[in-house]
XYZ file of N, CA and C in Angstrom:
519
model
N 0.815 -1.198 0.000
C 0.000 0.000 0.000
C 0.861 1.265 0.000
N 2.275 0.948 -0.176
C 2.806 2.487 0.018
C 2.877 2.832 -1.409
N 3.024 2.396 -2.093
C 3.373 2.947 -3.771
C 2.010 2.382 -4.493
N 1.857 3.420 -5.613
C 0.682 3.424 -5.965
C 0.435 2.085 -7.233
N -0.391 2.151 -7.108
C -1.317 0.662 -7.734
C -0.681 0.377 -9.262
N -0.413 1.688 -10.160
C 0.155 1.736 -11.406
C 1.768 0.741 -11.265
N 2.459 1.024 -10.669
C 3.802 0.542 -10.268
C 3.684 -0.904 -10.352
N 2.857 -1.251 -10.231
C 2.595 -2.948 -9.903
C 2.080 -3.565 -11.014
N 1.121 -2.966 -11.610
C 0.142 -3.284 -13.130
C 1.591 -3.730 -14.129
N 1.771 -2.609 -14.721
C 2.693 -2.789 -16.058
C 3.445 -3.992 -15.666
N 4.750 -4.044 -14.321
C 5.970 -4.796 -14.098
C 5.030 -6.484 -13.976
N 3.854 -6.191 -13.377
C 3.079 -7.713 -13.549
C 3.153 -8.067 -14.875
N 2.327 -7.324 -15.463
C 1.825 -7.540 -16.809
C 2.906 -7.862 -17.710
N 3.990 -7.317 -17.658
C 5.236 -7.149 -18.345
C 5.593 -8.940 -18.220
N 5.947 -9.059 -16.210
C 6.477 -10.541 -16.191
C 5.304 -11.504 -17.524
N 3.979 -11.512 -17.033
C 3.119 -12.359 -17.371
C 3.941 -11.938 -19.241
N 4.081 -10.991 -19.377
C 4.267 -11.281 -20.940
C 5.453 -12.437 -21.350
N 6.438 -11.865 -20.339
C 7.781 -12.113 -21.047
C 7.345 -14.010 -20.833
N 6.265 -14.689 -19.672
C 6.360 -16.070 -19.259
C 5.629 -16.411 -20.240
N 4.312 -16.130 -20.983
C 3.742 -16.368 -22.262
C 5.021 -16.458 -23.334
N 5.845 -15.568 -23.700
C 6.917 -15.349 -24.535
C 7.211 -17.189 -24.519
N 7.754 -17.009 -23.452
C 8.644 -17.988 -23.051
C 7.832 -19.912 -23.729
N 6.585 -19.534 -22.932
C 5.621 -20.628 -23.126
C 5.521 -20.666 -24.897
N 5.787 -19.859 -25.565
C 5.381 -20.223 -26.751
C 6.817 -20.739 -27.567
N 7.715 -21.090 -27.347
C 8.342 -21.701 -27.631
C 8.602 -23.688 -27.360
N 7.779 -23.827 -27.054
C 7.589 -24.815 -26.672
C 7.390 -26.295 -27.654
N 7.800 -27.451 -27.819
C 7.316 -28.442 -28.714
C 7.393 -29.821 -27.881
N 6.971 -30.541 -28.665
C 6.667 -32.295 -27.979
C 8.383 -32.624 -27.569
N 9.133 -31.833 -27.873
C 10.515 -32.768 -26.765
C 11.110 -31.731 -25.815
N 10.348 -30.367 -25.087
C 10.871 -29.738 -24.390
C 10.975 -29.561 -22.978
N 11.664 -29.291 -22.161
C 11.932 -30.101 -21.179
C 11.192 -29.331 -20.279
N 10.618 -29.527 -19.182
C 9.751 -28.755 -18.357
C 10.419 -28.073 -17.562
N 11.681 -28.643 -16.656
C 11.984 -27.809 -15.457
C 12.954 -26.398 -16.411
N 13.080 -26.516 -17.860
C 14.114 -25.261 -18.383
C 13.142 -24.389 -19.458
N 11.974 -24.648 -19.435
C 11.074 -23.958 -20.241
C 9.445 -23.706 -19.801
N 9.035 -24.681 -19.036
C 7.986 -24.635 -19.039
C 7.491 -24.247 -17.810
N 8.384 -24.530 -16.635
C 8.261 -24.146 -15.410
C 8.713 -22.858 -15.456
N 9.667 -22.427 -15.485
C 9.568 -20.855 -15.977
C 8.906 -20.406 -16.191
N 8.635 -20.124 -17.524
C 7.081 -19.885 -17.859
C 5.879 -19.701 -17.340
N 5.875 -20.324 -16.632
C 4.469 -20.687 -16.012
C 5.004 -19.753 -14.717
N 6.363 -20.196 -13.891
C 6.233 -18.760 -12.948
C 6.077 -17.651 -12.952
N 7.238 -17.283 -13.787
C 6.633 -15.964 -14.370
C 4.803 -15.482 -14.887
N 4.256 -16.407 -15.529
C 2.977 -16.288 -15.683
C 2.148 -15.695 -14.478
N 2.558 -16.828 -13.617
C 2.199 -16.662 -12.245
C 2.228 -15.864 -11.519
N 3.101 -15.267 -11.398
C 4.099 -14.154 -10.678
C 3.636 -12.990 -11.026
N 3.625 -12.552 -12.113
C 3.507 -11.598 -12.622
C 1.494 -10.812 -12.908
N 1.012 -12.151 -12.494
C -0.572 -12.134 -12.762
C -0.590 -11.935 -11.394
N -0.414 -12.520 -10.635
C -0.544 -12.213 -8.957
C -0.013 -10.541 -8.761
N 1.362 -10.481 -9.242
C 1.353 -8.725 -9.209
C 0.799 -7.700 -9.835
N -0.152 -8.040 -10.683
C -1.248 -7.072 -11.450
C -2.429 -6.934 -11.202
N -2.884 -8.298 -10.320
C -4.316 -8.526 -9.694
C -4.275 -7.393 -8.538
N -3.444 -8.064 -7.672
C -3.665 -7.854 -6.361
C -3.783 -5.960 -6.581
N -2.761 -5.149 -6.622
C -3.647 -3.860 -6.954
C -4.895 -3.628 -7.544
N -4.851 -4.711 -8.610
C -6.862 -4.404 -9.257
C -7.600 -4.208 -8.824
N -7.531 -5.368 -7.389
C -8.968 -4.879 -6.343
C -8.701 -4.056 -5.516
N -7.744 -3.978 -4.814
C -7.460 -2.511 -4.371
C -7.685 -1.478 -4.953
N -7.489 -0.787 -6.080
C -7.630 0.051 -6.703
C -9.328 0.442 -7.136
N -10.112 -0.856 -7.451
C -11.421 -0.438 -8.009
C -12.470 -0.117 -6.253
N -11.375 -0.860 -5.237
C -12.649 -0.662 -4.065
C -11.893 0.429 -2.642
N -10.654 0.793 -3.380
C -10.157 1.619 -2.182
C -10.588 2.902 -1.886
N -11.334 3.633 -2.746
C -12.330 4.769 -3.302
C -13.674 4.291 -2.598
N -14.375 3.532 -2.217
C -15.649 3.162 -2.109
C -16.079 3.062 -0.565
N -16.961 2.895 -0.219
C -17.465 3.023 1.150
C -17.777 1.565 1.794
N -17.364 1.520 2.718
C -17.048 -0.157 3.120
C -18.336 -1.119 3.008
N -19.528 -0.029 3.065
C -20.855 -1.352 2.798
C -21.279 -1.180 1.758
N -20.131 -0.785 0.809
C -20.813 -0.544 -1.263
C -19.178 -1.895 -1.385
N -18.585 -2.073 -1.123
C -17.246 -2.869 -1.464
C -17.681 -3.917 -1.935
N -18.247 -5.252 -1.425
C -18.686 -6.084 -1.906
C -19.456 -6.158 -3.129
N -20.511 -5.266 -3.305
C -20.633 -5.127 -4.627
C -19.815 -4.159 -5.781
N -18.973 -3.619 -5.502
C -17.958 -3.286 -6.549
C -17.024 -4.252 -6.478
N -16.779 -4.919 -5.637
C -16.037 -6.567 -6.015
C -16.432 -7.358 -6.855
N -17.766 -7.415 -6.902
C -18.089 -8.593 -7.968
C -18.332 -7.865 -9.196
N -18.400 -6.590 -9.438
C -18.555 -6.130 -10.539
C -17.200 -5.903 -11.363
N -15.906 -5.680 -10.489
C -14.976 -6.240 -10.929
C -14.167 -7.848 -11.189
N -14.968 -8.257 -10.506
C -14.976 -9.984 -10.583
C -15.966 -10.269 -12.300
N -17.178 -9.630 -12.294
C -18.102 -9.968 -13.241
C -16.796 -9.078 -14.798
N -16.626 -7.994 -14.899
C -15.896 -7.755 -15.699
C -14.397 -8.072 -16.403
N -13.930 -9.034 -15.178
C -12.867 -9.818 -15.378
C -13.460 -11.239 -16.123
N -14.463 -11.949 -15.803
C -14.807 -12.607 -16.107
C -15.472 -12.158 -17.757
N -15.513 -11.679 -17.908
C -16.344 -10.985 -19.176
C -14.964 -10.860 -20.511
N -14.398 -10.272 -20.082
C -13.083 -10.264 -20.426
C -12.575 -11.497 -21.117
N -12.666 -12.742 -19.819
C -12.476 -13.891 -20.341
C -13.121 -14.699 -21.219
N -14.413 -14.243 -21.141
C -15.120 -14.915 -22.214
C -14.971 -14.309 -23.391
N -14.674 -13.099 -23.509
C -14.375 -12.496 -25.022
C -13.382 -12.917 -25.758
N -11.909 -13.572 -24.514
C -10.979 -13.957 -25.340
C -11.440 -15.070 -25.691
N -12.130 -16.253 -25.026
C -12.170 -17.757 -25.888
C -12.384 -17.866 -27.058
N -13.336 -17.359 -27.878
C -13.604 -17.314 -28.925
C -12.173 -16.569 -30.073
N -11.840 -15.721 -29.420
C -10.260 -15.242 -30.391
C -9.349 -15.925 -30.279
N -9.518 -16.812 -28.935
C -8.042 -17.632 -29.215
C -8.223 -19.366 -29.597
N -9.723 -19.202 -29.716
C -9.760 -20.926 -30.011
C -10.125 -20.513 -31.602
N -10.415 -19.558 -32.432
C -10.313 -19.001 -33.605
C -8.596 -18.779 -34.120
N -7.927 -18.455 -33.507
C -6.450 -18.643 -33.785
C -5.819 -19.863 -33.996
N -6.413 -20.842 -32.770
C -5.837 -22.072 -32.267
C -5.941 -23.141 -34.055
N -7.830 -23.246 -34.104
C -8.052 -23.647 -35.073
C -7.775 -22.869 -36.483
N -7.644 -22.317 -36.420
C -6.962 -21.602 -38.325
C -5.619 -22.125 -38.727
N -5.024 -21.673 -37.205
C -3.228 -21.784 -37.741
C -3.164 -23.521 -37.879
N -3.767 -24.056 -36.777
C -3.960 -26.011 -37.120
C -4.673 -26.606 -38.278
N -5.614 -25.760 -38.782
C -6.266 -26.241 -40.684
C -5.064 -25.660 -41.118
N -4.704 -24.540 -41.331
C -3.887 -24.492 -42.043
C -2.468 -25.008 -42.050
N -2.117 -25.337 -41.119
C -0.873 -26.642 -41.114
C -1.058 -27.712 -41.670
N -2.407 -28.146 -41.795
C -2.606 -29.669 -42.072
C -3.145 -29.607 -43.599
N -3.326 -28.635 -44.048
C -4.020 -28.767 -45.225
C -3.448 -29.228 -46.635
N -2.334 -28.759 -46.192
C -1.553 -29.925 -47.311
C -1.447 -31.254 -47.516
N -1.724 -31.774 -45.806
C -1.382 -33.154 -46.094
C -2.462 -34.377 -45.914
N -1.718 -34.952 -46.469
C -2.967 -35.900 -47.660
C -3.166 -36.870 -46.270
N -4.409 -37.782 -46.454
C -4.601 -38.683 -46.016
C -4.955 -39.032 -44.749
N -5.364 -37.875 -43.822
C -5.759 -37.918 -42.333
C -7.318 -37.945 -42.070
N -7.403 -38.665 -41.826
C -8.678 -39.203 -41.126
C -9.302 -38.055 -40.768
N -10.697 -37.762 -40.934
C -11.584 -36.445 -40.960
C -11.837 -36.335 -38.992
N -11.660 -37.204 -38.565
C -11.921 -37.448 -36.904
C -10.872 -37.031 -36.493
N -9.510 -37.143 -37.177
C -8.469 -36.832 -36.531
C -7.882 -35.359 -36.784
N -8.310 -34.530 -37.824
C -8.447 -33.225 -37.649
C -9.488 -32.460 -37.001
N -10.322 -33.015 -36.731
C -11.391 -32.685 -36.039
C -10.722 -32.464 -34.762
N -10.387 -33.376 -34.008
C -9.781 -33.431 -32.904
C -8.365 -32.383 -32.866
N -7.666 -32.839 -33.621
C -6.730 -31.464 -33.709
C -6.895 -30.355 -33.730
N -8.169 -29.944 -34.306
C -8.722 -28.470 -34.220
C -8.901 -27.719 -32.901
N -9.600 -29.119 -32.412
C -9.768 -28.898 -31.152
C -8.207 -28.884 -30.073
N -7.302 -28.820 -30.439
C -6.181 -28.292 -29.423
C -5.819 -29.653 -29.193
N -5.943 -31.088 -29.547
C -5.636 -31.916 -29.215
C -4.362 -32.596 -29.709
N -3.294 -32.680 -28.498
C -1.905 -33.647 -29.664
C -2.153 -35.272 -29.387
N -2.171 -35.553 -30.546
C -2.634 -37.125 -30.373
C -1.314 -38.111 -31.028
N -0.653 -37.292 -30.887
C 0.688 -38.657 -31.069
C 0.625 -39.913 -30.345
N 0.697 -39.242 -29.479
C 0.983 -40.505 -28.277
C -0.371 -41.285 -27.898
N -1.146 -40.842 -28.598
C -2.219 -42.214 -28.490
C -2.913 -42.566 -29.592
N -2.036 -42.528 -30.459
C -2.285 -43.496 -31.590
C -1.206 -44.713 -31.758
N -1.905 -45.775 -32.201
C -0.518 -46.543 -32.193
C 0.478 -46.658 -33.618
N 1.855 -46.987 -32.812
C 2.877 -46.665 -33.908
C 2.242 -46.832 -35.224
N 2.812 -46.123 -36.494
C 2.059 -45.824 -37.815
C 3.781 -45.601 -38.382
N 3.723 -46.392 -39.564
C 4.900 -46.273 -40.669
C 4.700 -44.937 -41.333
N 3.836 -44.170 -41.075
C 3.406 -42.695 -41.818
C 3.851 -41.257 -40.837
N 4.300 -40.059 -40.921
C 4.265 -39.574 -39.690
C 3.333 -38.855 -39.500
N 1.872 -39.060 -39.887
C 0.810 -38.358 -39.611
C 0.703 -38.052 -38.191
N 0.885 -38.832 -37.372
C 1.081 -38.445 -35.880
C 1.634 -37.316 -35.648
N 3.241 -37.221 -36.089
C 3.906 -36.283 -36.003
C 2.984 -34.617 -36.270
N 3.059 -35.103 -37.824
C 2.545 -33.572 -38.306
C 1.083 -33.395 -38.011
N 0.305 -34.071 -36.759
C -0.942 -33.387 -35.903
C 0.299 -33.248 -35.019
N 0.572 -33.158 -34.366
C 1.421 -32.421 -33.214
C 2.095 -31.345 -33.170
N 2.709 -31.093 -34.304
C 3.654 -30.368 -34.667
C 2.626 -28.871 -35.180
N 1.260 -29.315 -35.689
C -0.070 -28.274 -36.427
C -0.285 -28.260 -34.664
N -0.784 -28.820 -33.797
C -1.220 -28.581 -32.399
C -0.680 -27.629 -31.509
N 0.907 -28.238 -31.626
C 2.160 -26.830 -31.226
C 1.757 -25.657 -31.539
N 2.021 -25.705 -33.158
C 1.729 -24.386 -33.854
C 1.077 -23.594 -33.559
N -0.086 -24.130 -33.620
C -1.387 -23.615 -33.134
C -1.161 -22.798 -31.771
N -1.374 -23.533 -30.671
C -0.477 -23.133 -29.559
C 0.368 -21.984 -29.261
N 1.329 -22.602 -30.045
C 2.458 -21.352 -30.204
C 1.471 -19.980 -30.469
N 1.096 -20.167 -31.762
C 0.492 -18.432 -32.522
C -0.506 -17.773 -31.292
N -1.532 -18.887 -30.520
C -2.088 -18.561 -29.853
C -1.557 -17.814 -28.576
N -0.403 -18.336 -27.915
C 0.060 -17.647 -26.960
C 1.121 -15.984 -27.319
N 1.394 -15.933 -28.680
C 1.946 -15.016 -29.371
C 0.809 -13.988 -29.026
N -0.763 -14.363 -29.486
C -1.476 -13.266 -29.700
C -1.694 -12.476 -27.797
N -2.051 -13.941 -27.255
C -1.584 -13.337 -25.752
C -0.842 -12.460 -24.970
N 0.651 -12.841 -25.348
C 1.602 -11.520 -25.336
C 1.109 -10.434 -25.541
N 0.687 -10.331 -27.083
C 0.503 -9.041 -27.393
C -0.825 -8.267 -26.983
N -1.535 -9.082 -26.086
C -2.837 -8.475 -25.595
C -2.351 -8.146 -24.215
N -1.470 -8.732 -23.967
C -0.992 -8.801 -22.344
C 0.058 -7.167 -22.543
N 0.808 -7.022 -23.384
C 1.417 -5.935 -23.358
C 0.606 -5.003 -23.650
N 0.040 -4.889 -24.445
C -0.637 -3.649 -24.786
C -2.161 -3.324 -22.997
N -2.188 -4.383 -22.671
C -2.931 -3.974 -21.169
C -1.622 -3.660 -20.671
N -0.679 -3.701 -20.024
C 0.560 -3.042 -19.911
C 0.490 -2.363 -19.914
N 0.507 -1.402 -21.384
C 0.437 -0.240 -21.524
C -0.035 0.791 -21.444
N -1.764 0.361 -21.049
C -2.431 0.829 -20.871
C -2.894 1.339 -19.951
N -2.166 0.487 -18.738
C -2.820 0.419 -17.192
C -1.366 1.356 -16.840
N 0.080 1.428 -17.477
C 0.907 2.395 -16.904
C 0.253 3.685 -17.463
N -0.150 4.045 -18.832
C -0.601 5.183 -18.921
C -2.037 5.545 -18.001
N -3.008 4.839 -18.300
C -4.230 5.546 -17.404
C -4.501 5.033 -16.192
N -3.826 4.165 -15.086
C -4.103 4.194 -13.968
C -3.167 5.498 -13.150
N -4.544 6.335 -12.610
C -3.618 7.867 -11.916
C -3.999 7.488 -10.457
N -4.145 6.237 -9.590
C -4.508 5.769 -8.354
C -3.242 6.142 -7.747
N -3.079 7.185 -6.734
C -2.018 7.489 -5.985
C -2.285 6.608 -4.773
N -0.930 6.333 -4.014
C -0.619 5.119 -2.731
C -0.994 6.107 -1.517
N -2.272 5.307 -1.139
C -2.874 5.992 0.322
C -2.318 6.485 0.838
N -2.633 7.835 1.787
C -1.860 8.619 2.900
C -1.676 7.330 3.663
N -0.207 7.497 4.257
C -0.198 6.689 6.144
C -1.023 7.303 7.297
């Protein structure tokens, strides 16, 4: 509470970018404790330091028996938020995965189906002299990958947004 709420937004938002960054490099032989756990802390880390001012900031202005409901209205608009992205990023997910696969011949209409859907199915199909396995995994990654790319760049640009227009100065002591 001594420094104001802005200070915390961007450097969150920033970590959460750079651990998305990170996460999108990722493929079927990468090792978790040097890529993915990272990643994910930073994700972590950095979302925990952008929240926690959020609600401070939308209810530290407010009168202690109006708080609860400006909590959930920032709860309801976070949530709102989230539902706007599913549809953009399972629209990313599936484009960049048809379009990986569309060249190649001979895959079972069930099994792009399923790939569309975010699914890597290597490993539970059984061995195949073809590497159709492969190249659904490799379209699944992809997919993946572009999807967490577009993340970044939604995650920075809130970044940017919350250092320019949050003017919440850090409470008197």
């Amino acid at each position: 509470m001594r420094l104001p709420a802005r200070r915390y937004y961007a450097p969150g938002l920033l970590l959460t970018a750079v651990g998305l960054a990170i996460l999108t490099g990722i493929d079927a032989d990468s090792s978790y404790t040097a890529q993915v756990l990272p990643g994910t802390l930073l994700v972590g880390f950095g979302t925990g330091l952008a929240l926690a001012p959020h609600f401070a900031t939308a209810t530290g202005e407010v009168a202690p028996q109006d708080s609860g409901g400006t909590s959930a209205v920032v709860l309801g608009a976070r949530s709102l938020g989230g539902w706007a992205a599913w549809p953009l990023f399972g629209t990313v997910l599936a484009s960049v995965i048809s379009a990986r696969l569309s060249d190649v011949q001979g895959i079972p209409g069930q099994l792009i189906e399923a790939a569309q859907a975010g699914f890597p199915l290597g490993q539970r199909l059984p061995s195949s002299p073809t590497s159709t396995p492969k190249l659904i995994d490799r379209a699944v990654v992809s997919g993946y990958s572009a999807t967490l790319w577009w993340a970044v760049g939604l995650t920075l640009l809130a970044s940017l947004l919350a250092a320019l227009m949050i003017r919440a100065r850090a409470p008197a002591p």
